[in-house]
CSV table of C-alpha atoms in Angstrom, one decimal:
chain,number,residue,atom,x,y,z
A,1,MET,CA,101.1,29.1,154.8
A,2,SER,CA,101.6,29.6,151.1
A,3,ASP,CA,102.4,26.7,148.5
A,4,LYS,CA,105.9,27.6,148.4
A,5,GLU,CA,106.4,27.7,152.1
A,6,LEU,CA,104.9,24.0,152.2
A,7,LEU,CA,107.6,22.7,149.6
A,8,VAL,CA,110.5,24.2,151.2
A,9,THR,CA,109.9,23.5,154.9
A,10,LYS,CA,113.2,23.2,156.5
A,11,ILE,CA,114.6,20.2,158.1
A,12,ARG,CA,116.4,19.9,161.2
A,13,GLU,CA,119.2,17.3,160.0
A,14,GLY,CA,119.8,15.7,157.1
A,15,THR,CA,120.3,16.5,153.5
A,16,VAL,CA,118.8,18.9,150.9
A,17,ILE,CA,119.3,18.0,147.0
A,18,ASP,CA,118.2,20.9,144.9
A,19,HIS,CA,118.4,21.7,141.3
A,20,ILE,CA,117.7,18.1,140.1
A,21,PRO,CA,116.7,18.1,136.7
A,22,ALA,CA,112.5,17.9,136.5
A,23,GLY,CA,111.4,14.5,136.9
A,24,ARG,CA,114.6,12.9,138.2
A,25,ALA,CA,113.8,13.1,142.0
A,26,LEU,CA,112.9,9.5,142.2
A,27,ALA,CA,116.2,8.5,140.1
A,28,VAL,CA,118.2,10.4,142.8
A,29,LEU,CA,116.6,8.6,145.6
A,30,ARG,CA,117.1,5.2,143.5
A,31,VAL,CA,120.9,6.2,143.4
A,32,LEU,CA,120.9,6.7,147.4
A,33,GLY,CA,119.2,3.3,147.9
A,34,ILE,CA,116.3,4.8,149.4
A,35,ASN,CA,112.9,3.3,148.8
A,36,GLY,CA,111.0,4.1,151.7
A,37,SER,CA,111.4,1.3,154.0
A,38,GLU,CA,114.3,2.6,155.8
A,39,GLY,CA,112.1,4.7,157.7
A,40,TYR,CA,113.5,8.2,156.9
A,41,ARG,CA,111.3,11.0,156.6
A,42,VAL,CA,111.7,12.3,152.8
A,43,ALA,CA,110.3,15.3,151.0
A,44,LEU,CA,110.1,15.0,147.5
A,45,VAL,CA,109.1,17.8,145.2
A,46,MET,CA,108.6,17.7,141.7
A,47,ASN,CA,108.3,19.7,138.6
A,48,VAL,CA,108.5,23.3,140.6
A,49,GLU,CA,109.4,26.6,139.2
A,50,SER,CA,113.2,27.5,139.0
A,51,LYS,CA,114.7,30.7,137.7
A,52,LYS,CA,117.7,28.7,136.4
A,53,MET,CA,116.2,25.6,135.3
A,54,VAL,CA,112.4,26.6,134.5
A,55,ARG,CA,111.4,23.2,136.4
A,56,LYS,CA,113.2,21.3,138.9
A,57,ASP,CA,112.9,18.8,141.6
A,58,ILE,CA,114.2,19.0,145.2
A,59,VAL,CA,114.6,16.0,147.5
A,60,LYS,CA,114.9,16.4,151.5
A,61,ILE,CA,115.8,13.6,153.5
A,62,SER,CA,115.8,13.8,157.4
A,63,GLY,CA,118.4,12.0,159.7
A,64,ARG,CA,120.5,11.0,156.7
A,65,THR,CA,123.5,12.7,155.1
A,66,VAL,CA,125.0,11.7,152.0
A,67,ASP,CA,128.9,11.0,151.4
A,68,GLU,CA,131.1,11.7,148.6
A,69,LYS,CA,130.9,8.7,146.6
A,70,GLU,CA,127.1,8.9,146.7
A,71,SER,CA,127.1,12.7,145.7
A,72,ASN,CA,129.5,11.8,142.7
A,73,LEU,CA,126.7,9.3,141.8
A,74,ILE,CA,124.1,11.7,141.7
A,75,THR,CA,125.9,13.7,139.2
A,76,LEU,CA,125.3,10.9,136.5
A,77,ILE,CA,121.7,11.9,136.6
A,78,ALA,CA,121.5,15.4,138.0
A,79,PRO,CA,124.8,17.2,137.0
A,80,ASN,CA,123.8,20.4,138.3
A,81,ALA,CA,122.4,19.3,141.6
A,82,THR,CA,123.6,20.8,144.6
A,83,ILE,CA,123.8,19.1,148.0
A,84,ASN,CA,123.6,20.5,151.3
A,85,ILE,CA,124.2,18.8,154.5
A,86,ILE,CA,122.1,20.2,157.5
A,87,LYS,CA,122.5,20.5,161.1
A,88,ASP,CA,120.1,22.3,163.5
A,89,TYR,CA,118.4,23.8,160.4
A,90,ASP,CA,121.5,25.2,159.2
A,91,VAL,CA,123.7,24.3,156.1
A,92,THR,CA,126.7,22.8,157.6
A,93,LYS,CA,128.5,21.5,154.4
A,94,LYS,CA,127.9,22.0,150.5
A,95,MET,CA,129.0,18.6,149.0
A,96,LYS,CA,131.5,19.1,146.2
A,97,MET,CA,130.4,16.8,143.3
A,98,LYS,CA,132.6,15.3,140.6
A,99,VAL,CA,131.4,13.0,137.9
A,100,PRO,CA,133.4,9.8,139.1
A,101,SER,CA,135.8,8.2,136.8
A,102,VAL,CA,134.6,4.7,137.4
A,103,ILE,CA,131.3,3.5,138.4
A,104,GLU,CA,130.9,0.1,140.2
A,105,GLY,CA,127.8,-2.0,140.2
A,106,LEU,CA,125.0,0.6,140.0
A,107,LEU,CA,124.7,0.4,136.1
A,108,ARG,CA,123.8,-2.4,133.8
A,109,CYS,CA,125.5,-3.1,130.6
A,110,PRO,CA,122.9,-3.0,127.8
A,111,ASN,CA,124.8,-5.4,125.7
A,112,PRO,CA,123.2,-8.8,126.3
A,113,SER,CA,126.4,-10.6,125.0
A,114,CYS,CA,128.4,-8.7,127.7
A,115,ILE,CA,129.9,-10.9,130.3
A,116,THR,CA,128.7,-8.8,133.0
A,117,ASN,CA,125.1,-10.2,132.0
A,118,ASN,CA,126.3,-13.6,131.6
A,119,ASP,CA,128.4,-14.6,134.8
A,120,PRO,CA,127.1,-14.2,138.3
A,121,GLU,CA,130.6,-12.9,139.5
A,122,ALA,CA,131.2,-10.3,136.6
A,123,PHE,CA,129.9,-7.1,138.0
A,124,THR,CA,129.5,-4.2,136.0
A,125,ASN,CA,132.1,-1.4,135.8
A,126,PHE,CA,131.6,1.6,133.6
A,127,LEU,CA,134.4,4.4,133.0
A,128,THR,CA,133.7,7.7,132.2
A,129,VAL,CA,134.9,8.7,128.9
A,130,SER,CA,132.9,12.3,128.7
A,131,GLU,CA,131.4,14.2,131.4
A,132,SER,CA,129.6,16.6,129.2
A,133,PRO,CA,127.6,15.2,127.2
A,134,LEU,CA,128.0,12.0,129.7
A,135,LEU,CA,129.2,9.0,128.1
A,136,LEU,CA,130.3,5.8,130.3
A,137,LYS,CA,131.9,2.8,128.7
A,138,CYS,CA,131.7,-0.6,129.7
A,139,SER,CA,135.0,-1.8,130.6
A,140,TYR,CA,134.5,-5.1,129.6
A,141,CYS,CA,132.9,-5.0,126.3
A,142,GLU,CA,133.3,-1.3,125.6
A,143,THR,CA,129.6,-0.6,125.1
A,144,ILE,CA,129.0,3.0,125.5
A,145,ILE,CA,125.8,4.4,127.3
A,146,ASP,CA,124.7,8.1,127.6
A,147,GLU,CA,123.0,10.1,130.2
A,148,MET,CA,119.5,9.1,129.4
A,149,GLN,CA,120.1,5.4,129.1
A,150,VAL,CA,121.7,6.1,132.9
A,151,VAL,CA,118.5,7.6,134.0
A,152,LYS,CA,116.1,5.1,132.5
A,153,GLN,CA,118.2,2.2,134.1
A,154,VAL,CA,118.4,4.0,137.5
A,155,LEU,CA,114.6,4.6,137.3
B,1,MET,CA,150.2,-9.0,144.8
B,2,PRO,CA,152.6,-5.7,144.0
B,3,ARG,CA,151.8,-4.4,140.2
B,4,ALA,CA,155.3,-5.5,139.1
B,5,LEU,CA,154.5,-9.0,140.0
B,6,LEU,CA,151.3,-9.1,138.2
B,7,PRO,CA,151.2,-11.4,134.9
B,8,LYS,CA,151.2,-9.4,131.7
B,9,HIS,CA,148.2,-10.3,129.8
B,10,ILE,CA,146.9,-9.7,126.2
B,11,ILE,CA,143.4,-8.7,125.9
B,12,SER,CA,143.4,-6.0,123.5
B,13,SER,CA,145.7,-5.0,120.9
B,14,LEU,CA,146.0,-1.7,122.9
B,15,ASP,CA,147.5,-3.6,125.6
B,16,LEU,CA,150.7,-3.6,123.5
B,17,ASP,CA,153.0,-0.9,123.1
B,18,ARG,CA,155.1,-0.4,119.7
B,19,ARG,CA,158.5,-1.6,121.3
B,20,GLU,CA,156.5,-4.9,122.2
B,21,VAL,CA,155.0,-5.6,118.7
B,22,ASP,CA,158.2,-5.1,117.1
B,23,THR,CA,160.0,-7.4,119.8
B,24,ILE,CA,157.2,-10.2,119.1
B,25,PHE,CA,157.8,-9.7,115.2
B,26,ASP,CA,161.4,-10.1,115.7
B,27,MET,CA,161.0,-13.4,117.8
B,28,ALA,CA,158.6,-14.6,115.3
B,29,ASP,CA,161.4,-14.3,112.5
B,30,GLU,CA,163.9,-15.9,115.0
B,31,TYR,CA,161.7,-19.0,115.3
B,32,GLU,CA,161.0,-19.4,111.7
B,33,LYS,CA,164.9,-19.3,111.2
B,34,LYS,CA,165.1,-21.8,113.9
B,35,GLY,CA,162.4,-24.2,111.9
B,36,ARG,CA,160.2,-23.2,114.6
B,37,VAL,CA,161.2,-25.6,117.0
B,38,SER,CA,162.5,-24.8,120.5
B,39,LYS,CA,162.3,-26.4,123.8
B,40,GLU,CA,162.4,-23.0,125.7
B,41,LEU,CA,159.1,-23.7,127.5
B,42,SER,CA,159.8,-27.2,128.3
B,43,GLY,CA,157.8,-28.4,131.4
B,44,LYS,CA,155.3,-25.7,131.2
B,45,VAL,CA,151.7,-26.4,130.7
B,46,ILE,CA,149.2,-24.0,129.0
B,47,ALA,CA,145.5,-24.2,129.1
B,48,LEU,CA,143.5,-24.0,125.8
B,49,ALA,CA,139.8,-22.9,127.0
B,50,PHE,CA,138.0,-22.5,123.9
B,51,PHE,CA,134.5,-22.4,125.0
B,52,GLU,CA,133.7,-21.5,121.4
B,53,PRO,CA,134.7,-23.7,118.6
B,54,SER,CA,137.8,-22.7,116.8
B,55,THR,CA,139.8,-24.5,113.9
B,56,ARG,CA,142.8,-22.0,113.0
B,57,THR,CA,143.2,-20.4,116.0
B,58,LYS,CA,143.0,-23.4,118.4
B,59,ASN,CA,145.1,-25.5,116.4
B,60,SER,CA,147.9,-22.9,115.8
B,61,PHE,CA,147.9,-22.0,119.3
B,62,GLU,CA,148.5,-25.7,120.0
B,63,SER,CA,151.1,-26.1,117.6
B,64,ALA,CA,153.0,-23.1,119.0
B,65,VAL,CA,152.7,-24.4,122.6
B,66,LYS,CA,153.9,-28.0,121.4
B,67,ARG,CA,157.0,-26.6,119.5
B,68,LEU,CA,158.0,-24.3,122.3
B,69,GLY,CA,158.3,-27.9,124.1
B,70,ALA,CA,155.3,-27.0,126.7
B,71,SER,CA,152.3,-29.2,126.9
B,72,THR,CA,148.4,-28.3,126.8
B,73,ILE,CA,145.4,-29.2,128.7
B,74,GLY,CA,141.9,-27.7,128.0
B,75,PHE,CA,138.8,-28.0,125.9
B,76,SER,CA,137.3,-27.3,122.6
B,77,SER,CA,133.8,-26.6,123.5
B,78,SER,CA,131.6,-25.9,126.4
B,79,GLU,CA,130.2,-29.4,125.7
B,80,GLY,CA,131.1,-32.2,128.1
B,81,THR,CA,132.9,-29.8,130.5
B,82,SER,CA,131.7,-28.5,133.8
B,83,VAL,CA,130.3,-25.3,132.3
B,84,GLU,CA,127.7,-27.4,130.9
B,85,LYS,CA,126.8,-28.4,134.6
B,86,GLY,CA,126.4,-24.6,135.3
B,87,GLU,CA,130.1,-23.7,136.5
B,88,THR,CA,130.8,-20.4,136.2
B,89,ILE,CA,133.5,-18.9,133.9
B,90,ALA,CA,135.3,-17.5,137.0
B,91,ASP,CA,135.2,-20.9,138.7
B,92,THR,CA,136.8,-22.7,135.6
B,93,VAL,CA,139.3,-19.9,135.0
B,94,ARG,CA,140.3,-20.6,138.9
B,95,MET,CA,140.7,-24.3,138.5
B,96,LEU,CA,142.7,-24.0,135.2
B,97,GLU,CA,145.1,-21.4,136.6
B,98,GLY,CA,145.7,-24.1,139.4
B,99,TYR,CA,146.7,-26.6,136.7
B,100,SER,CA,148.6,-24.5,134.1
B,101,ASP,CA,151.0,-21.7,133.6
B,102,MET,CA,149.0,-19.6,131.1
B,103,ILE,CA,145.3,-19.5,129.9
B,104,ILE,CA,144.5,-19.0,126.4
B,105,ILE,CA,140.7,-18.4,126.2
B,106,ARG,CA,138.0,-18.0,123.5
B,107,HIS,CA,134.6,-17.3,124.6
B,108,LYS,CA,131.5,-16.0,122.7
B,109,PHE,CA,130.7,-13.4,125.3
B,110,ASP,CA,132.2,-9.9,125.0
B,111,GLY,CA,134.7,-9.3,127.7
B,112,THR,CA,135.4,-12.5,129.0
B,113,ALA,CA,139.0,-12.5,128.6
B,114,LYS,CA,139.2,-9.2,130.7
B,115,PHE,CA,137.1,-10.8,133.1
B,116,ALA,CA,139.3,-14.0,133.1
B,117,SER,CA,142.3,-11.9,133.7
B,118,GLU,CA,140.8,-10.2,136.8
B,119,VAL,CA,140.3,-13.6,138.3
B,120,SER,CA,143.5,-15.4,137.1
B,121,HIS,CA,146.9,-15.2,138.7
B,122,VAL,CA,148.7,-16.5,135.3
B,123,PRO,CA,148.7,-14.9,132.2
B,124,ILE,CA,145.7,-14.9,129.9
B,125,ILE,CA,145.8,-14.6,126.1
B,126,ASN,CA,142.5,-13.3,124.4
B,127,ALA,CA,141.9,-15.7,121.5
B,128,GLY,CA,138.7,-14.0,120.7
B,129,ASP,CA,135.9,-12.6,123.0
B,130,GLY,CA,132.6,-12.3,121.1
B,131,LYS,CA,132.4,-9.5,118.6
B,132,HIS,CA,135.1,-7.4,121.0
B,133,GLU,CA,138.7,-8.5,120.2
B,134,HIS,CA,141.0,-11.1,119.0
B,135,PRO,CA,144.4,-9.5,119.5
B,136,THR,CA,146.8,-12.1,118.4
B,137,GLN,CA,145.2,-12.5,114.9
B,138,SER,CA,146.0,-8.8,114.3
B,139,ILE,CA,149.4,-9.4,115.5
B,140,ILE,CA,149.7,-12.1,112.7
B,141,ASP,CA,147.9,-9.6,110.2
B,142,LEU,CA,150.9,-7.0,110.5
B,143,TYR,CA,153.7,-9.5,111.0
B,144,THR,CA,152.4,-10.6,107.5
B,145,VAL,CA,152.2,-7.0,106.1
B,146,ARG,CA,155.8,-6.4,107.3
B,147,LYS,CA,157.0,-9.7,106.1
B,148,ILE,CA,155.8,-9.1,102.6
B,149,LYS,CA,156.1,-5.3,102.3
B,150,GLY,CA,159.1,-4.8,104.6
B,151,HIS,CA,157.3,-2.1,106.7
B,152,ILE,CA,153.8,-1.1,107.9
B,153,GLU,CA,154.1,2.9,108.1
B,154,GLY,CA,152.6,4.8,105.0
B,155,LEU,CA,150.8,2.0,103.6
B,156,ASN,CA,147.2,2.5,102.8
B,157,PHE,CA,144.9,-0.4,104.3
B,158,CYS,CA,141.5,-1.1,103.2
B,159,VAL,CA,139.5,-3.2,105.6
B,160,LEU,CA,136.2,-4.5,103.7
B,161,GLY,CA,133.2,-6.4,105.1
B,162,ASP,CA,131.4,-7.0,108.6
B,163,LEU,CA,133.2,-4.1,110.5
B,164,LYS,CA,130.3,-3.9,113.0
B,165,TYR,CA,130.8,-7.4,114.5
B,166,GLY,CA,134.1,-8.5,113.3
B,167,ARG,CA,136.5,-8.8,116.2
B,168,ALA,CA,139.7,-9.2,114.0
B,169,VAL,CA,138.9,-6.0,112.4
B,170,ASN,CA,138.6,-4.3,115.8
B,171,SER,CA,142.0,-5.7,116.9
B,172,LEU,CA,143.7,-4.9,113.9
B,173,LEU,CA,142.5,-1.1,113.6
B,174,ARG,CA,143.8,-0.9,117.2
B,175,LEU,CA,147.0,-2.5,116.3
B,176,LEU,CA,147.5,-0.1,113.6
B,177,THR,CA,147.4,2.8,116.2
B,178,LYS,CA,151.2,1.7,116.9
B,179,PHE,CA,152.1,2.1,113.5
B,180,LYS,CA,151.4,5.3,111.1
B,181,PRO,CA,149.5,3.9,108.3
B,182,GLY,CA,148.8,5.9,105.2
B,183,LYS,CA,145.1,6.2,104.5
B,184,VAL,CA,142.7,3.9,106.2
B,185,PHE,CA,139.7,2.9,104.0
B,186,LEU,CA,136.8,1.3,106.0
B,187,VAL,CA,134.2,-0.5,103.4
B,188,SER,CA,131.1,-2.1,104.6
B,189,PRO,CA,127.4,-1.8,103.9
B,190,GLN,CA,125.8,0.8,105.9
B,191,GLN,CA,124.5,-1.5,108.6
B,192,LEU,CA,128.0,-3.1,109.1
B,193,LYS,CA,129.7,-0.1,109.7
B,194,LEU,CA,132.5,0.3,112.3
B,195,ARG,CA,131.2,0.7,116.0
B,196,GLU,CA,131.6,4.3,117.4
B,197,GLU,CA,133.4,2.7,120.7
B,198,VAL,CA,136.1,1.1,118.3
B,199,LYS,CA,136.4,4.4,116.1
B,200,SER,CA,136.9,6.2,119.0
B,201,THR,CA,140.1,4.7,120.0
B,202,LEU,CA,142.0,5.1,116.9
B,203,ASN,CA,144.6,7.8,116.6
B,204,TYR,CA,144.3,8.2,112.8
B,205,PRO,CA,141.5,9.4,110.6
B,206,VAL,CA,139.5,6.8,108.5
B,207,ILE,CA,137.8,7.3,105.4
B,208,GLU,CA,134.5,5.0,105.3
B,209,THR,CA,132.7,4.4,102.4
B,210,SER,CA,130.3,1.7,100.9
B,211,SER,CA,132.2,1.3,97.3
B,212,LEU,CA,135.3,-0.8,97.2
B,213,GLN,CA,135.8,0.5,93.6
B,214,ASP,CA,136.5,3.9,94.9
B,215,VAL,CA,139.4,3.0,96.9
B,216,ILE,CA,140.9,-0.2,95.7
B,217,GLY,CA,143.0,1.3,93.1
B,218,GLU,CA,144.8,3.2,95.9
B,219,THR,CA,145.0,0.4,98.5
B,220,ASP,CA,148.2,-1.4,99.5
B,221,VAL,CA,146.6,-4.1,101.9
B,222,LEU,CA,143.0,-5.1,101.4
B,223,TYR,CA,141.9,-6.9,104.4
B,224,VAL,CA,138.8,-8.8,103.6
B,225,THR,CA,136.2,-10.3,106.3
B,226,ARG,CA,133.4,-12.1,106.0
B,227,ILE,CA,129.8,-10.5,105.4
B,228,GLN,CA,127.7,-12.5,108.1
B,229,LYS,CA,124.2,-13.6,106.7
B,230,GLU,CA,123.2,-13.8,110.1
B,231,ARG,CA,123.4,-10.1,110.7
B,232,PHE,CA,121.0,-9.2,108.3
B,233,ALA,CA,117.3,-8.8,108.9
B,234,ASP,CA,116.3,-9.1,105.3
B,235,GLU,CA,117.9,-11.8,102.9
B,236,VAL,CA,117.1,-9.8,100.1
B,237,GLU,CA,119.1,-7.0,101.3
B,238,PHE,CA,122.0,-9.6,102.0
B,239,GLU,CA,121.9,-10.9,98.5
B,240,LYS,CA,122.1,-7.2,97.2
B,241,VAL,CA,125.2,-6.4,99.4
B,242,LYS,CA,126.8,-9.9,99.0
B,243,GLU,CA,127.8,-9.3,95.4
B,244,SER,CA,129.2,-5.8,95.8
B,245,TYR,CA,131.6,-6.9,98.5
B,246,LYS,CA,133.0,-9.7,96.7
B,247,VAL,CA,136.8,-9.6,95.7
B,248,ASP,CA,136.9,-11.3,92.3
B,249,LEU,CA,139.5,-11.2,89.3
B,250,LYS,CA,137.9,-7.8,88.3
B,251,ALA,CA,138.5,-6.1,91.5
B,252,VAL,CA,142.0,-7.8,91.6
B,253,GLU,CA,142.7,-5.8,88.2
B,254,MET,CA,142.1,-2.8,89.6
B,255,MET,CA,144.5,-3.2,92.4
B,256,LYS,CA,148.1,-2.1,92.5
B,257,ARG,CA,150.7,-4.8,91.2
B,258,ASP,CA,152.5,-4.8,94.7
B,259,SER,CA,149.4,-4.5,96.8
B,260,ILE,CA,148.2,-7.6,98.9
B,261,ILE,CA,145.1,-9.3,100.0
B,262,LEU,CA,144.6,-10.7,103.4
B,263,HIS,CA,141.7,-12.3,105.2
B,264,PRO,CA,141.6,-13.8,108.7
B,265,LEU,CA,139.5,-16.9,107.4
B,266,PRO,CA,137.6,-18.7,107.1
B,267,ARG,CA,136.5,-17.5,103.8
B,268,VAL,CA,133.0,-18.2,102.3
B,269,ASN,CA,132.4,-16.4,99.2
B,270,GLU,CA,133.7,-13.0,99.7
B,271,ILE,CA,136.9,-13.9,97.7
B,272,ASP,CA,136.3,-15.4,94.5
B,273,ARG,CA,138.6,-18.9,94.3
B,274,LYS,CA,140.1,-17.8,91.1
B,275,VAL,CA,141.7,-14.9,93.0
B,276,ASP,CA,143.7,-17.3,95.1
B,277,LYS,CA,146.1,-17.7,92.2
B,278,THR,CA,146.9,-14.2,91.8
B,279,PRO,CA,150.2,-12.6,93.3
B,280,GLN,CA,148.1,-10.4,95.5
B,281,ALA,CA,146.7,-13.3,97.3
B,282,LYS,CA,148.5,-13.6,100.5
B,283,TYR,CA,145.8,-15.2,103.1
B,284,PHE,CA,147.0,-18.7,103.1
B,285,TYR,CA,150.6,-17.4,103.6
B,286,GLN,CA,149.2,-15.2,106.5
B,287,ALA,CA,147.6,-18.2,108.0
B,288,SER,CA,150.9,-20.2,107.9
B,289,LEU,CA,152.7,-17.4,109.9
B,290,GLY,CA,150.1,-17.9,112.6
B,291,VAL,CA,152.4,-20.5,114.4
B,292,GLN,CA,155.7,-18.4,114.6
B,293,VAL,CA,153.8,-15.2,115.8
B,294,ARG,CA,151.9,-17.3,118.4
B,295,MET,CA,155.0,-19.0,119.7
B,296,ALA,CA,156.6,-15.3,119.8
B,297,ILE,CA,153.6,-14.1,121.9
B,298,ILE,CA,153.5,-17.1,124.2
B,299,LYS,CA,157.4,-16.6,124.9
B,300,TYR,CA,157.2,-13.1,125.3
B,301,LEU,CA,154.5,-13.1,128.2
B,302,PHE,CA,157.0,-16.1,129.9
B,303,GLY,CA,159.7,-13.3,129.7
B,304,GLY,CA,160.5,-13.1,126.0
B,305,LEU,CA,162.6,-9.8,126.7
B,306,LYS,CA,165.1,-11.0,129.2
């Protein structure tokens, strides 16, 4: 078995997330709320060669699909990722991804004086002000965060 | 609750359109003509939730409420309230909305007023939230300009001082998006420049400079704010910039004869007291207009257009 085959072994049912920027596979799992305790078989490949991206990460999750909301959240850290839903070893659905216009709860406002960091009932709510480059604005204090800050937070 | 029935709040200057601002200005003129006395809101109770200390804003709101015939409840600092015992802002707002018909809120945290508006079923007026906004101050500011100059369009504004943390500045610059100002100069030390998130919401170009001298001769409205010592890591650095942003008689001499100087107050040393006697000094007049403007704002939220 070659290295390549080892890395891309097919899954029967689940989700394959490809073209993740190198080093961000763990962040993708975080966005999906997967930490290993759920029992899913997860294959995580980091820094493999890619024609398009030079280096990329791949995540394969057996027995779990990804919904539209989750796919959209993944665009925040992996804007060019592809998400394929697998059934009986075949791709049954390619998720269409769109940067969400509102991101609720996932992120933290970096402004320590923001109400969301100071009241247990005030949950974060970011609005997308630019998709590329990614810029999100806290809808309470208007602090703007970029893609790197999002990745850092998710990791 | 259907959208049309939701209360209208004033959280940011951007919440108001031009027609609404003009209506508030006209209503303020009317209240002035009537000697700032009206009983239109008799029987209403308005909560003044000042989690952060305030002199001018709280007193002028209180005066406005009483002059409209309504009464007030509330507090002027977190001390002695259930907030000190650990009550959340959300719970405090829920309690106040049960006791009142409107909540006027000031808090040190950015975004508190917006958060309160999501919890409350009665209108919320933002009386200052951290470094974010102070929209009623900006309505007073431009009302003062209209009173003195007769119009706002085409005038050159120069906003001086702490543009990074000044909430009154943010609201003023945003309210100016409803008018078509001439040139807008932003004069501040490098470390206190206007934040990008505010600048990106403006619909007119701004000219940023660190030299007041360069632009003061072209200015119609000079808006001075306090340079806050506590923002500087290095006191020597503060001492250096402090003097260069002081408006003294020499600076006033460089101004147009019919230009005006405004300040949201409190003033510390950024305007020399000798300037108070010059015809350009309008900041105390500006403060005196606060009551009629706040009467108009409160009444407007209770259905002033009907």
